[in-house]
Each structure stands twice: as C-alpha cells, then as structure tokens.
Amino acid sequence: MQSSRRDFLKLAGVSALGLSAGTLGFLGEGARAADALPTATDFAKPSTAKRWAMVIDTAKFDDALFKKCIDACHSNHNVPEIEGKQQIKWIWTEDFEGAFPTERPAYLAEEQEHRKYLLLCNHCENPACVRVCPTKATFKNNEGLVIMDYHRCIGCRYCMAGCPYGARSFNFQDPAPHIKNINLQYPHRTRGVVEKCTFCVEKLAQGKLPLCVEASGGAMVFGDLTDPNSEVRKVLKHKYAIRRKPDVGTEPGVFYII
Amino acid sequence: MIEKALKGSPRYFGALMAFLAVMGIGAGFYLVQLNKGLTITGLSRDVSWGFYIAQFTYMVGVAASAVMLVLPYYFHHYKAYSKMIIMGEFLAIAAVIMCLGFIVIDIGQPQRMLNVLIFSTPNSVLFWDMVVLNGYLILNVVIGWTSLMAYWKRQTPPAWVKPLVYTSIIWAFSIHTVTAFLYAGLPGRHYWLTAILAARFLSSAFCSGPAILLLMTLLISKVTKFDPGKEAVKTLSTTITYAMCVNVFFFFLEVFTAFYSGMPGHKDPILFLFTGYEGHTYMTPFMWTAAAFALTSLFLLVPPKWRENRDVLVPALILLVIGTWIDKGMGLIAAGFTPNPFEKVTEYLPTGPELMIALMIYAVGGFVLTVLWKIALEVRAEVEGGL
Ligand code: SF4
Ligand code: SF4
C-alpha cells in the first residue's frame, strides 16, 4: 500500500506539473518559473534506499550557509514567512541547549557552545507522529521517509504533541498570502493542516538530493543508512556523531557531527 | 415522552433561551474562527493544544463520573440512588456531547472530520477515543431513555438493558482511561509521561463529576419539588470526599517522584506550574488557587458533621470543582507543552474568542441537560403524583 501511495504521489506530481506548465505562460513574471519543468523521464531513475538518513557536519556551518540551506528549502517548498509563535518552519537553527536538551550541556567547549545547529524533521525510524496520527495523513514510506498527505490531515495536531523534536508546524491561517514568490512546481498547503520537512521526497523521486543538502556544499551528506558504501555510512565510520534526544526511542535519521 | 420538553414554566424556557443566546454569541465567534482559522486562538507552534482540548478532557471526566452512581445502584442494589441515577446518566449524555463539540471546534479541518472513520487507524489513541466516546454516548442514551420509558409506563425495564448497564460501567472507566492514554503515551512530554496519569484522571473525574452532579441536583431541588433523598446526598458526598483524597494523594505521588528523583524532565513542568519557569509565571496564580481550593475543600468535606451540613457542603463542592477544573482544564495541557521540546517557554493563555467558542459548547451542554432533566423530572412527577 505504501509503495502504491508513492507511485500515486509521483503520478500526481507529474500531472500537476503538466498543469502548471500549461498556466505558466500567461501567468508571466508574477510566478517564478524555476528550472526546466521535470518531465516523466525525470522520474524514470529515482534515488532509492532502504532507510534514508542525513549527516550534518555542524562545524562547517556559518550564518550564510544556514541561510542558504534554509532559503533553498523554504523558497522551493512554499513555506510561508509568518512572524511570531504561529510561524511555520521546516528547517531552522537552535543553540546547543535547544537542539540537544537531554545532553544537559554544562561547561560546554566554547566552540560548540557558540555554534548553531540546523534542525529539521528527523525522519525517525519509530516516528511518534505516525503512531498518533488518526488518519494516516502522516505515514512512513518503505524508504524510511516520514511524509504527509496534506489532503487527508484533519488538523487535530496530535502529531505536534507527539513529536518530541518540535519538527512540525500548523497552518493556523491560509499560507498563500505569506509566500513571497510562489513556486508553481510545488504545491502550497491549505489552512488547518500540519506540515513539515519531507526530506525532499519529490527530489529523490527524480534521482536528486534534498535541496538543503545540495545547498550545503558538502556540509551535509545524505544516503542510505543500511548501505555500508553510502555517503552517510562513510562519514559516520570516521566521525563521532550524535542524534537528538536518543532517550525517547524514536531512532532519528539525522546525525550531527559535533 | 419527548413532548414533556415542549411544555414548561417560564423559568424553564427562560433557561433555554439563555443557553440559546450564549450559543448564538459563541457561534458568531466560531464563524470568525471558520473564516480566519485557529489564528484567533492563543495557540502556537509550541503549545498546539489548549483550552478546547483541556475542556474536552475535563468533560470526559464528568461523563465518566456517572458510574459512581450506576455502579452501586446496579451492582450493589443501592436503592437510595434510584432518583439520582437518571440524572447521572443524562448528565453523562450532555457531557459526552460537549466532549465531541470541543473536539470539533479544535480541529483545523472540521469538514474532514470523518477521515477518522474512513481511514480508521487503530494505532492512534485518538481513533479509540472517538470509538469509546461515541459508544458511551449511545449506551447512555439507550439505557437512560429505555429505563425512563419503562418507568413512565410503570413497567420493569426490558431484560436486555441489564447487560448494557454492566457494559456501560466498564465503558465509563474506559473513556477516561483512553483519554489519559492520549497524553500518557507521548515521548518527550514529561508531565504526561507518567504511568499514573490514567489513575489521576479517574480519581479527579470521580470527585469532580459527582460534585457537579450533586451541586446541580441540589440546585434543582431548590427550584422544583424534586428531592434526591437525604441518604443519596450523604452517600454521594462521601464518595466525592474519598475520590478527592485519592486525587490529592496521586498528585503528591507525582511530586515525590519528580523531586526525590530530581530529574529535570519531571521537575520542570511542575516547577513551571507552581513557581514559574525561566521567569514565566503566568500559570502560578491559577495553580496556587487550585491547590488552596483543593485542600480547603478536603478540610471541609472530611469531617462528617460538616459534610452533612448543606451550608458547608455546597461551598466545599464549589471549591472542589474549581480546583479540579484549574488542574485539568488549564494546568494539565499547559504543563504538557511547557517547557517545549527546546526547553523554552512559549506562553499560552486562551483568547477572548477562544473562551467564547468554548462557552458555546458549554451552552450546548447546558441546553441538552436542561431538556433531558426536565423530561426526567416530569416523568417522575407524573408517575409518583407530584414527587
Ligand atoms: S522528528 Fe518528529 S515529525 Fe519527524 S519523524 Fe520524528 S517524530 Fe515525526
Ligand atoms: S494534524 Fe493531521 S497529520 Fe497531524 S495527527 Fe492530525 S490528522 Fe495526522
């Protein structure tokens, strides 16, 4: 069922793109025409894995790189810019204490203390958000991606209570007016549903890397955790990496080299 | 029988009109919410559940509390409750309707509500909560209505009601247990992540629910000729007192575990409630009020002499209801989300519109309850010839 849902998403993606390709012409400069529109052949060679995972080399980041990664994600995915406590974010930064509160950091090495840490959904192996969702709007596919069917979400926000990482945002209002340049290649959400990072499932389906990973210029690597030859495993073999809140048992798929 | 709801004193219709008026005002605010989304609430990315869900939780307790009458009456043939039992069952109906209402106003896409049924997901506690709540509603409607109908016709209730009654007794425990599981099974929410949460829910339900029932019954006995019976009042207030003792005791268990172990995750939410956390003290006045009210109510309820004196009983019950309401209807949810996953505080207080919308649901409950109790009282008056 999960793989068929994936196929469906792909198909839906392709047909939606066909539609927007048709409208782009007369929408003119108001809409941001990104790269060439993907065609069915772009989906012919998807990247696949048993369990997608990410490693973030925290030392390699500075403010400019954070901005680049976050912008790449937020602008392409139509994440609205809303100020205040009802904001929406897929990927953002926190200080060490906020990112790794269960480490109870004290007398932290100065360098680590002043560093910021890039946070996003961990695409957990035992995701609490999937466990609690009453409609299967949040589901884990067979590649370990935790993704959402926004059309099925009833906005109960149980997943937000369930996620121990604060990775989810709720659309308190219609996001469209808060998106500066709508990317017509990607849908924006409606009011009343929850959203979050998807590990760029739509890029993987085209055999590409997630946008933030691409923008990071090597500071982030991405790959199959079950494959010893994958990029992530190669990095993890040599570097000590930690995950957020290991005590909650969700088995996060995002690793941090400290 | 239903026609009994259509005739009545000006006072009865006055009450109904008042409820309708509140519903109307609340509905206006709800329209605004439908238009603008949940932006009009005080909710946030960090505190994603608030007043609505808290009221839902409190009302589940009120609904479950009917079992405190049903159990002794049917299991132990405790006849003193014969007049109260129907009131308890009808209160349960009104309370479950309010629960469902609070859920509906809380969700972001109410028109998709039935997705919970269409894509039923047994690993989600919310799915089971919906199942048990609706089941409990149906059980109480069927049991309450059939027994009252039989009584009206001066017959014994049909035999098939008995097994339903026994089911409803177990079911009542399940509705509050499952509701506690909504919270208790979440990793990373320390205040809720406690094995005793379901027990705490039940103990607080079994004192606050009957207290509300008793208060309202005493009010009814003032304005009508209905008399619940001296012994019923006495026994019910004893039950309330025991349940409240257990409730306070359970809370101390939490406090001990948190502070003797010294584990920050357990301590922080309690500190947030009672002393404030990182300078955020907006919950502390409420929580200290709750604590003071709870202890005072116990102080007044425990000695039998005071408890049996209605002039003491009534204020004590009022204190108890307010105390437990603050604990569950405000503290429980706020402390579950505070500190947030990043060990920081995002303040949450319900907004005016949020309160008005919640009030609308309470008015719906009041309306349903008034009508149901009216029918029950009329039937009783007719059968017994003027009570
Ligand atoms: S980080 Fe949160 S939202 Fe993401 S998969 Fe894990 S539990 Fe779900
Ligand atoms: S808000 Fe949507 S995704 Fe989250 S638990 Fe509810 S239905 Fe599932």
XYZ file of C-alpha atoms and ligand atoms in Angstrom:
661
model
C 0.000 0.000 0.000
C 2.810 2.350 0.865
C 4.654 1.838 -2.373
C 1.500 2.322 -4.343
C 0.921 5.558 -2.477
C 4.379 6.636 -3.539
C 3.630 5.841 -7.153
C 0.467 7.776 -6.837
C 2.270 10.768 -5.435
C 4.710 10.618 -8.302
C 1.963 10.442 -10.846
C 0.063 13.225 -9.169
C 3.241 15.261 -9.137
C 3.793 14.768 -12.829
C 0.259 15.631 -13.750
C 0.254 18.702 -11.518
C 3.419 19.845 -13.202
C 1.787 19.362 -16.559
C -0.982 21.655 -15.430
C 1.274 24.348 -14.112
C 3.352 24.161 -17.258
C 0.205 24.987 -19.135
C -0.563 28.027 -16.993
C 2.945 29.360 -16.587
C 2.947 31.057 -19.951
C 0.236 33.560 -19.322
C 0.908 33.986 -15.618
C 4.026 35.753 -16.721
C 6.557 37.288 -14.370
C 4.329 37.151 -11.297
C 5.111 33.491 -10.967
C 8.625 32.307 -10.527
C 9.441 29.834 -13.246
C 12.175 27.696 -11.757
C 14.376 25.332 -13.712
C 13.023 23.493 -16.654
C 9.956 21.575 -15.694
C 10.630 17.946 -14.952
C 9.057 15.546 -17.330
C 8.055 11.936 -16.913
C 11.577 10.865 -17.872
C 12.984 12.749 -14.890
C 11.125 10.334 -12.687
C 12.462 7.326 -14.561
C 15.508 6.964 -12.313
C 14.530 7.763 -8.755
C 17.030 7.509 -5.924
C 16.024 4.683 -3.684
C 17.126 3.449 -0.284
C 16.008 1.183 2.493
C 16.438 3.929 5.032
C 17.286 7.469 4.113
C 19.429 9.359 6.566
C 21.364 12.608 6.850
C 24.586 13.662 8.496
C 25.166 17.309 9.366
C 28.735 18.447 9.941
C 27.989 21.251 12.359
C 31.487 22.774 12.281
C 31.204 23.566 8.605
C 28.303 25.960 9.017
C 28.245 29.703 9.333
C 25.295 32.068 9.223
C 25.495 32.495 5.480
C 25.407 28.773 4.866
C 22.488 28.331 7.260
C 20.605 30.970 5.347
C 21.437 29.352 2.039
C 20.173 25.943 3.153
C 17.056 27.266 4.827
C 16.225 29.501 1.870
C 16.716 26.659 -0.573
C 14.187 24.594 1.339
C 11.680 27.241 2.305
C 11.501 29.049 -1.018
C 11.188 25.881 -3.059
C 8.605 24.335 -0.795
C 6.490 27.443 -0.455
C 6.998 27.654 3.294
C 5.264 30.887 4.314
C 7.058 33.594 6.256
C 4.932 34.249 9.300
C 6.241 36.129 12.294
C 5.618 35.110 15.856
C 4.638 31.989 17.671
C 2.338 30.685 14.944
C 5.191 30.539 12.481
C 5.919 27.734 10.088
C 9.354 26.254 9.601
C 10.686 23.108 8.052
C 14.343 23.679 8.791
C 15.783 26.159 11.257
C 18.593 26.705 13.766
C 18.845 26.438 17.536
C 21.644 26.752 20.050
C 23.131 23.600 21.544
C 20.831 23.670 24.539
C 17.742 23.867 22.423
C 18.914 21.275 19.946
C 20.211 18.735 22.451
C 18.411 19.474 25.722
C 18.818 15.942 27.049
C 22.570 16.372 26.907
C 22.095 18.913 29.720
C 25.075 20.842 28.435
C 27.316 22.381 31.048
C 30.869 23.669 30.692
C 30.492 23.162 27.005
C 33.552 23.718 24.860
C 33.358 27.288 23.697
C 33.297 26.461 20.054
C 30.334 24.131 20.403
C 28.575 26.482 22.733
C 28.556 29.347 20.269
C 27.696 27.215 17.312
C 24.213 26.982 15.912
C 22.648 23.698 14.940
C 20.481 23.017 11.955
C 17.242 21.312 12.908
C 14.623 19.608 10.803
C 12.378 16.571 10.973
C 14.479 13.548 11.858
C 12.505 11.086 9.786
C 12.568 8.790 12.753
C 12.561 5.052 12.475
C 9.832 4.768 15.119
C 8.131 8.070 14.488
C 5.831 9.132 17.278
C 3.988 11.395 14.858
C 2.985 8.442 12.680
C 1.950 6.420 15.702
C -0.532 9.024 16.868
C -1.994 10.316 13.598
C -5.630 9.181 13.458
C -5.990 9.357 9.676
C -2.643 8.079 8.368
C -2.148 11.579 6.974
C 1.363 11.208 8.362
C 2.911 7.977 7.247
C 6.292 6.365 6.833
C 7.065 5.013 3.418
C 9.191 1.950 2.813
C 12.314 4.069 2.378
C 12.096 5.451 5.886
C 10.695 8.814 4.852
C 8.054 10.263 7.123
C 5.776 12.235 4.849
C 2.359 13.764 4.834
C -0.774 13.590 2.799
C -1.999 17.133 3.349
C -5.359 16.333 1.866
C -6.084 13.783 4.498
C -4.946 15.760 7.536
C -7.790 16.911 9.745
C -5.656 19.352 11.693
C -6.028 17.658 15.052
C -2.368 18.499 15.815
C -1.889 15.248 17.681
C 1.325 14.760 15.710
C 2.626 18.052 17.102
C 2.023 16.828 20.625
C 3.604 13.527 19.674
C 6.805 14.726 18.036
C 9.483 15.136 20.712
C 11.558 17.338 18.417
C 9.161 20.173 17.667
C 9.548 19.447 13.985
C 6.014 20.192 12.900
C 4.124 23.361 12.134
C 0.441 24.020 11.858
C -1.162 26.269 9.271
C -3.147 28.462 11.604
C -4.068 30.587 8.597
C -4.037 30.380 4.834
C -0.320 30.390 3.989
C -0.625 31.735 0.446
C -0.546 35.481 1.280
C 2.643 34.907 3.273
C 4.605 33.313 0.455
C 6.643 35.922 -1.399
C 7.219 34.062 -4.620
C 5.095 31.044 -5.070
C 6.962 28.176 -6.657
C 4.476 26.749 -9.102
C 6.325 23.477 -9.248
C 5.411 22.658 -5.716
C 2.022 22.903 -4.024
C 1.479 25.144 -1.048
C -0.638 23.962 1.833
C -4.077 24.995 2.921
C -5.193 26.386 6.225
C -5.808 23.908 9.014
C -3.240 21.251 8.179
C 0.102 20.358 9.692
C 3.277 20.390 7.637
C 6.955 19.611 7.977
C 10.132 18.684 6.146
C 9.774 15.710 3.809
C 13.468 15.035 3.089
C 12.525 16.337 -0.368
C 10.709 13.213 -1.361
C 9.901 14.904 -4.676
C 13.598 15.402 -5.462
C 14.522 11.857 -4.504
C 11.822 10.661 -6.869
C 13.780 12.394 -9.631
C 17.080 10.903 -8.556
C 18.238 14.162 -6.958
C 19.447 15.117 -3.485
C 17.398 17.073 -0.969
C 17.628 20.818 -1.554
C 19.326 21.682 1.729
C 21.955 19.002 1.186
C 22.648 20.347 -2.258
C 22.855 23.915 -0.989
C 25.183 22.956 1.847
C 28.084 22.261 -0.467
C 29.207 19.163 1.403
C 28.407 20.219 4.949
C 25.513 17.799 4.865
C 25.530 14.341 3.397
C 22.639 12.143 2.540
C 22.255 8.470 1.799
C 21.071 5.021 2.682
C 21.794 4.109 6.267
C 21.585 0.391 5.515
C 24.193 0.554 2.757
C 27.787 0.447 4.107
C 29.047 2.159 0.955
C 26.669 5.089 1.142
C 27.877 8.631 1.787
C 26.349 8.757 5.239
C 27.891 5.498 6.352
C 31.302 6.534 5.045
C 31.155 9.694 7.121
C 29.788 8.006 10.201
C 32.583 5.444 10.083
C 35.156 8.138 10.813
C 33.394 10.832 12.741
C 31.678 10.790 16.080
C 28.068 11.857 15.605
C 25.156 12.276 17.982
C 21.412 12.353 17.496
C 18.817 14.487 19.222
C 17.057 13.044 22.271
C 18.145 9.434 21.893
C 16.262 8.644 25.102
C 12.830 8.919 23.513
C 13.439 5.863 21.369
C 12.316 7.200 18.022
C 15.661 6.463 16.337
C 16.214 9.714 14.470
C 17.648 9.607 10.965
C 19.585 12.864 11.289
C 23.104 12.679 12.718
C 25.175 15.606 13.981
C 28.939 15.685 13.872
C 29.801 17.899 16.790
C -42.164 11.318 26.480
C -40.301 13.873 24.426
C -43.335 16.185 24.439
C -42.606 16.889 28.077
C -39.760 19.063 26.931
C -42.133 21.276 24.988
C -44.244 22.480 27.874
C -42.915 24.167 30.904
C -42.684 27.117 33.193
C -41.357 30.492 32.073
C -38.302 29.742 34.134
C -37.616 26.593 32.118
C -37.979 28.418 28.828
C -36.011 31.323 30.208
C -33.113 28.985 30.912
C -33.325 27.507 27.438
C -33.388 30.946 25.862
C -30.364 31.977 27.892
C -28.457 28.927 26.666
C -29.547 29.644 23.111
C -28.361 33.206 23.415
C -24.924 32.132 24.611
C -24.797 29.566 21.821
C -25.663 32.269 19.327
C -22.932 34.609 20.520
C -20.419 31.762 20.616
C -21.485 30.663 17.156
C -20.691 34.139 15.888
C -17.146 33.759 17.169
C -16.969 30.269 15.742
C -17.846 31.691 12.333
C -14.913 34.037 12.731
C -12.737 31.042 13.534
C -14.018 29.211 10.477
C -13.083 32.266 8.468
C -9.724 33.066 9.947
C -8.647 29.692 11.201
C -7.212 28.961 14.609
C -5.170 32.178 14.428
C -7.803 33.674 16.665
C -6.736 31.364 19.492
C -3.746 31.746 21.759
C -2.312 28.524 20.393
C 1.107 28.343 18.847
C 3.637 26.096 17.208
C 4.872 25.111 20.667
C 1.572 24.899 22.516
C -0.542 23.279 19.871
C -3.381 22.173 22.125
C -5.068 24.498 24.549
C -8.321 25.447 26.146
C -10.583 23.432 23.847
C -8.760 20.182 24.379
C -8.464 20.863 28.097
C -12.224 21.363 28.381
C -12.711 18.185 26.408
C -10.540 16.353 28.905
C -12.406 17.781 31.855
C -15.783 16.906 30.382
C -14.761 13.323 29.694
C -14.291 13.090 33.430
C -17.741 14.457 34.093
C -19.177 11.938 31.655
C -17.322 9.055 33.238
C -18.448 10.026 36.709
C -21.987 8.722 36.183
C -20.502 5.350 37.019
C -20.203 6.449 40.645
C -23.988 6.150 40.810
C -24.578 3.396 38.305
C -22.134 1.023 39.929
C -23.566 0.991 43.462
C -27.102 1.098 42.135
C -26.861 -1.859 39.786
C -24.053 -3.891 41.357
C -24.946 -3.435 44.990
C -28.643 -2.682 44.558
C -28.141 0.523 46.429
C -31.692 1.827 46.226
C -31.000 5.270 47.637
C -29.721 6.295 44.219
C -32.919 5.374 42.411
C -33.922 9.013 41.988
C -30.480 10.282 41.066
C -29.454 7.601 38.647
C -31.286 9.001 35.664
C -29.885 12.453 36.387
C -26.393 10.990 36.324
C -26.990 9.198 33.062
C -28.442 12.278 31.439
C -25.550 14.399 32.691
C -23.235 11.880 31.062
C -25.060 12.339 27.770
C -24.721 16.106 27.934
C -21.060 15.807 28.923
C -20.173 13.469 26.036
C -21.924 15.784 23.608
C -19.782 18.611 24.931
C -16.659 16.457 24.544
C -17.428 15.825 20.919
C -18.187 19.509 20.456
C -14.851 20.542 21.944
C -13.049 18.235 19.543
C -14.915 19.563 16.544
C -14.121 23.190 17.357
C -10.483 22.313 17.898
C -9.602 20.709 14.603
C -8.260 22.706 11.709
C -10.269 20.966 9.008
C -13.649 20.128 10.582
C -15.155 19.164 7.237
C -12.682 16.292 7.072
C -13.661 15.004 10.489
C -14.969 11.722 9.140
C -11.478 10.842 7.932
C -11.009 9.389 11.381
C -13.639 6.814 10.436
C -12.866 6.441 6.760
C -9.163 5.859 7.349
C -9.565 4.352 10.785
C -6.145 3.925 12.321
C -6.020 1.542 15.279
C -2.539 2.642 16.334
C -3.843 6.113 17.085
C -5.338 6.605 20.521
C -7.477 9.372 19.091
C -9.262 6.782 16.994
C -10.063 4.718 20.080
C -11.092 7.782 21.985
C -13.628 8.524 19.302
C -14.867 4.954 19.439
C -15.285 4.857 23.209
C -16.832 8.319 23.430
C -19.450 7.623 20.797
C -20.067 4.196 22.260
C -20.595 5.704 25.684
C -22.965 8.273 24.258
C -25.063 5.595 22.583
C -25.018 3.389 25.682
C -26.235 6.179 27.911
C -28.882 7.353 25.501
C -30.248 3.833 25.116
C -30.054 2.905 28.782
C -31.310 6.202 30.111
C -34.146 6.536 27.672
C -35.344 2.935 27.904
C -35.314 2.859 31.684
C -37.133 6.146 31.901
C -39.658 4.993 29.316
C -40.279 1.781 31.255
C -40.640 3.723 34.465
C -43.108 6.060 32.810
C -45.198 3.135 31.646
C -44.870 1.636 35.107
C -43.132 -1.445 33.804
C -39.842 -3.044 34.692
C -37.137 -2.174 32.178
C -36.648 -4.804 29.444
C -34.164 -7.544 30.249
C -31.682 -6.508 27.558
C -30.937 -3.287 29.383
C -29.093 -5.117 32.167
C -26.148 -6.326 30.081
C -25.922 -2.868 28.566
C -25.755 -1.356 32.036
C -22.893 -3.634 33.009
C -21.142 -2.779 29.767
C -21.591 0.894 30.466
C -19.929 0.526 33.864
C -16.752 -0.856 32.351
C -17.109 1.544 29.451
C -17.143 4.541 31.768
C -13.711 3.581 33.066
C -12.524 3.097 29.518
C -13.478 6.556 28.294
C -11.291 8.292 30.799
C -8.531 5.737 30.596
C -8.341 6.046 26.830
C -8.418 9.824 27.131
C -5.499 9.638 29.551
C -3.680 7.429 27.054
C -3.998 10.228 24.509
C -1.446 12.036 26.620
C 0.363 9.368 28.578
C 1.858 7.620 25.566
C 3.830 10.527 24.153
C 7.613 10.503 24.355
C 9.139 13.817 25.285
C 6.096 15.238 27.104
C 7.307 14.736 30.616
C 4.319 15.988 32.549
C 2.066 13.494 30.798
C 4.532 10.653 30.550
C 3.550 9.021 33.796
C 2.022 5.620 34.393
C -0.320 7.114 36.941
C -1.951 9.544 34.544
C -4.992 7.358 33.843
C -5.425 6.774 37.570
C -5.162 10.501 38.205
C -7.721 11.159 35.513
C -10.142 8.698 37.073
C -9.678 9.952 40.617
C -10.206 13.551 39.608
C -13.208 12.558 37.489
C -14.782 10.618 40.303
C -14.669 13.610 42.616
C -15.369 16.474 40.244
C -18.077 14.805 38.158
C -20.277 13.736 41.064
C -19.622 17.100 42.702
C -21.060 18.851 39.654
C -23.965 16.422 39.605
C -24.660 16.940 43.272
C -24.444 20.710 43.047
C -26.840 20.779 40.162
C -29.218 18.341 41.824
C -29.275 20.468 44.939
C -29.989 23.484 42.782
C -32.836 21.644 41.073
C -34.269 20.591 44.400
C -34.357 24.263 45.332
C -36.273 25.377 42.271
C -38.515 22.324 41.811
C -40.091 19.845 44.150
C -37.513 17.203 43.270
C -35.762 15.683 46.244
C -32.816 13.397 45.623
C -33.178 11.906 49.074
C -31.110 12.577 52.172
C -29.237 9.320 52.014
C -28.326 9.722 48.360
C -26.781 13.114 49.073
C -24.924 11.741 52.055
C -23.503 8.735 50.234
C -22.578 10.700 47.144
C -20.757 13.341 49.143
C -18.845 10.592 50.928
C -17.835 9.145 47.570
C -16.715 12.581 46.420
C -14.637 13.032 49.555
C -12.859 9.697 49.127
C -12.185 10.347 45.458
C -10.801 13.785 46.234
C -8.469 12.337 48.874
C -7.185 9.855 46.319
C -6.865 12.621 43.745
C -4.734 14.799 46.002
C -2.726 11.775 47.098
C -1.977 10.856 43.488
C -0.746 14.353 42.845
C 1.651 14.067 45.761
C 2.956 10.841 44.243
C 3.871 12.800 41.146
C 5.530 15.485 43.214
C 7.536 12.934 45.172
C 8.715 11.115 42.073
C 9.724 14.345 40.402
C 11.528 15.956 43.296
C 13.065 12.997 45.094
C 14.491 11.667 41.852
C 15.486 15.193 40.977
C 15.139 14.520 37.269
C 14.741 17.791 35.403
C 12.268 16.423 32.882
C 9.891 15.503 35.679
C 10.504 18.556 37.805
C 10.382 21.285 35.186
C 6.672 21.163 34.305
C 5.690 21.108 37.990
C 8.047 23.992 38.683
C 6.560 25.817 35.745
C 3.091 25.387 37.210
C 3.868 26.389 40.763
C 6.902 28.658 40.697
C 7.227 29.617 37.064
C 9.957 28.546 34.678
C 12.636 30.895 33.388
C 10.613 33.830 34.611
C 7.342 32.757 33.077
C 4.939 32.760 35.973
C 1.595 33.235 34.280
C 0.274 29.870 35.482
C 1.326 30.131 39.103
C -1.601 32.195 40.468
C -4.025 29.718 38.974
C -2.225 26.691 40.287
C -1.881 28.027 43.810
C -5.561 28.872 43.770
C -6.275 25.332 42.657
C -4.114 23.902 45.416
C -5.683 26.121 48.078
C -9.201 25.319 46.904
C -8.495 21.600 46.760
C -7.092 21.476 50.265
C -9.818 23.694 51.700
C -12.496 21.563 50.127
C -10.962 18.477 51.688
C -10.719 20.216 55.022
C -14.446 20.964 54.836
C -15.526 17.631 53.414
C -13.644 15.174 55.546
C -15.418 15.724 58.885
C -18.831 14.012 58.509
C -20.548 16.679 60.557
C -19.603 19.446 58.143
C -20.125 17.299 55.110
C -23.688 16.571 56.120
C -24.436 20.207 56.603
C -25.557 21.611 53.276
C -24.344 25.086 54.129
C -20.832 23.711 54.292
C -21.221 21.017 51.670
C -22.218 23.347 48.867
C -19.295 25.800 49.138
C -16.913 22.885 49.658
C -18.130 21.262 46.462
C -17.808 24.520 44.577
C -14.199 24.889 45.732
C -13.539 21.307 44.713
C -14.960 21.794 41.238
C -12.963 24.972 40.640
C -9.797 23.404 41.993
C -10.015 20.289 39.843
C -11.047 22.348 36.849
C -7.967 24.550 37.050
C -5.781 21.480 37.467
C -7.180 19.670 34.451
C -8.794 22.388 32.395
C -5.743 24.651 32.431
C -2.664 23.189 34.096
C -2.574 19.770 32.506
C -2.307 20.939 28.924
C -0.078 23.938 29.544
C 2.412 21.900 31.565
C 2.439 19.153 28.963
C 3.736 21.641 26.409
C 5.959 23.622 28.766
C 8.885 23.602 28.636
C 8.725 22.945 24.918
C 10.985 20.470 23.057
C 13.749 23.084 23.139
C 13.442 23.602 26.901
C 11.999 27.042 26.395
C 8.694 28.594 27.292
C 6.067 29.795 24.869
C 3.277 31.342 26.852
C -0.262 30.266 26.268
C -3.424 31.847 27.551
C -6.751 31.441 25.800
C -8.005 34.483 23.905
C -11.439 36.067 24.252
C -12.856 34.471 21.106
C -11.451 31.128 22.205
C -13.249 31.425 25.528
C -16.485 32.450 23.831
C -16.368 29.483 21.485
C -15.749 27.158 24.422
C -18.657 28.811 26.190
C -20.826 27.977 23.201
C -20.107 24.294 23.727
C -20.888 24.629 27.423
C -24.174 26.252 26.484
C -24.962 23.363 24.161
C -24.348 21.040 27.095
C -26.496 23.163 29.375
C -29.302 23.155 26.858
C -29.223 19.398 26.356
C -29.032 18.819 30.085
C -31.914 21.153 30.868
C -34.161 19.430 28.358
C -33.199 15.935 29.488
C -33.580 16.699 33.167
C -36.884 18.395 32.522
C -38.199 15.235 30.904
C -36.861 13.065 33.707
C -38.382 15.251 36.405
C -41.752 15.479 34.679
C -41.915 11.736 34.229
C -41.113 11.242 37.868
C -43.725 13.767 38.918
C -46.341 12.112 36.768
C -45.633 8.589 37.975
C -45.332 9.460 41.617
C -48.030 12.053 41.591
C -46.246 15.254 42.410
C -42.972 13.837 43.736
S 11.178 14.250 14.080
Fe 9.069 14.354 14.813
S 7.881 14.756 12.977
Fe 9.869 13.990 12.289
S 9.589 11.766 12.109
Fe 10.416 12.135 14.142
S 8.591 12.252 15.427
Fe 7.888 12.539 13.313
S -2.875 17.012 12.451
Fe -3.048 15.876 10.543
S -1.103 14.807 10.333
Fe -1.245 15.523 12.440
S -2.086 13.812 13.561
Fe -3.820 15.082 12.974
S -4.505 14.245 11.027
Fe -2.467 13.421 11.394
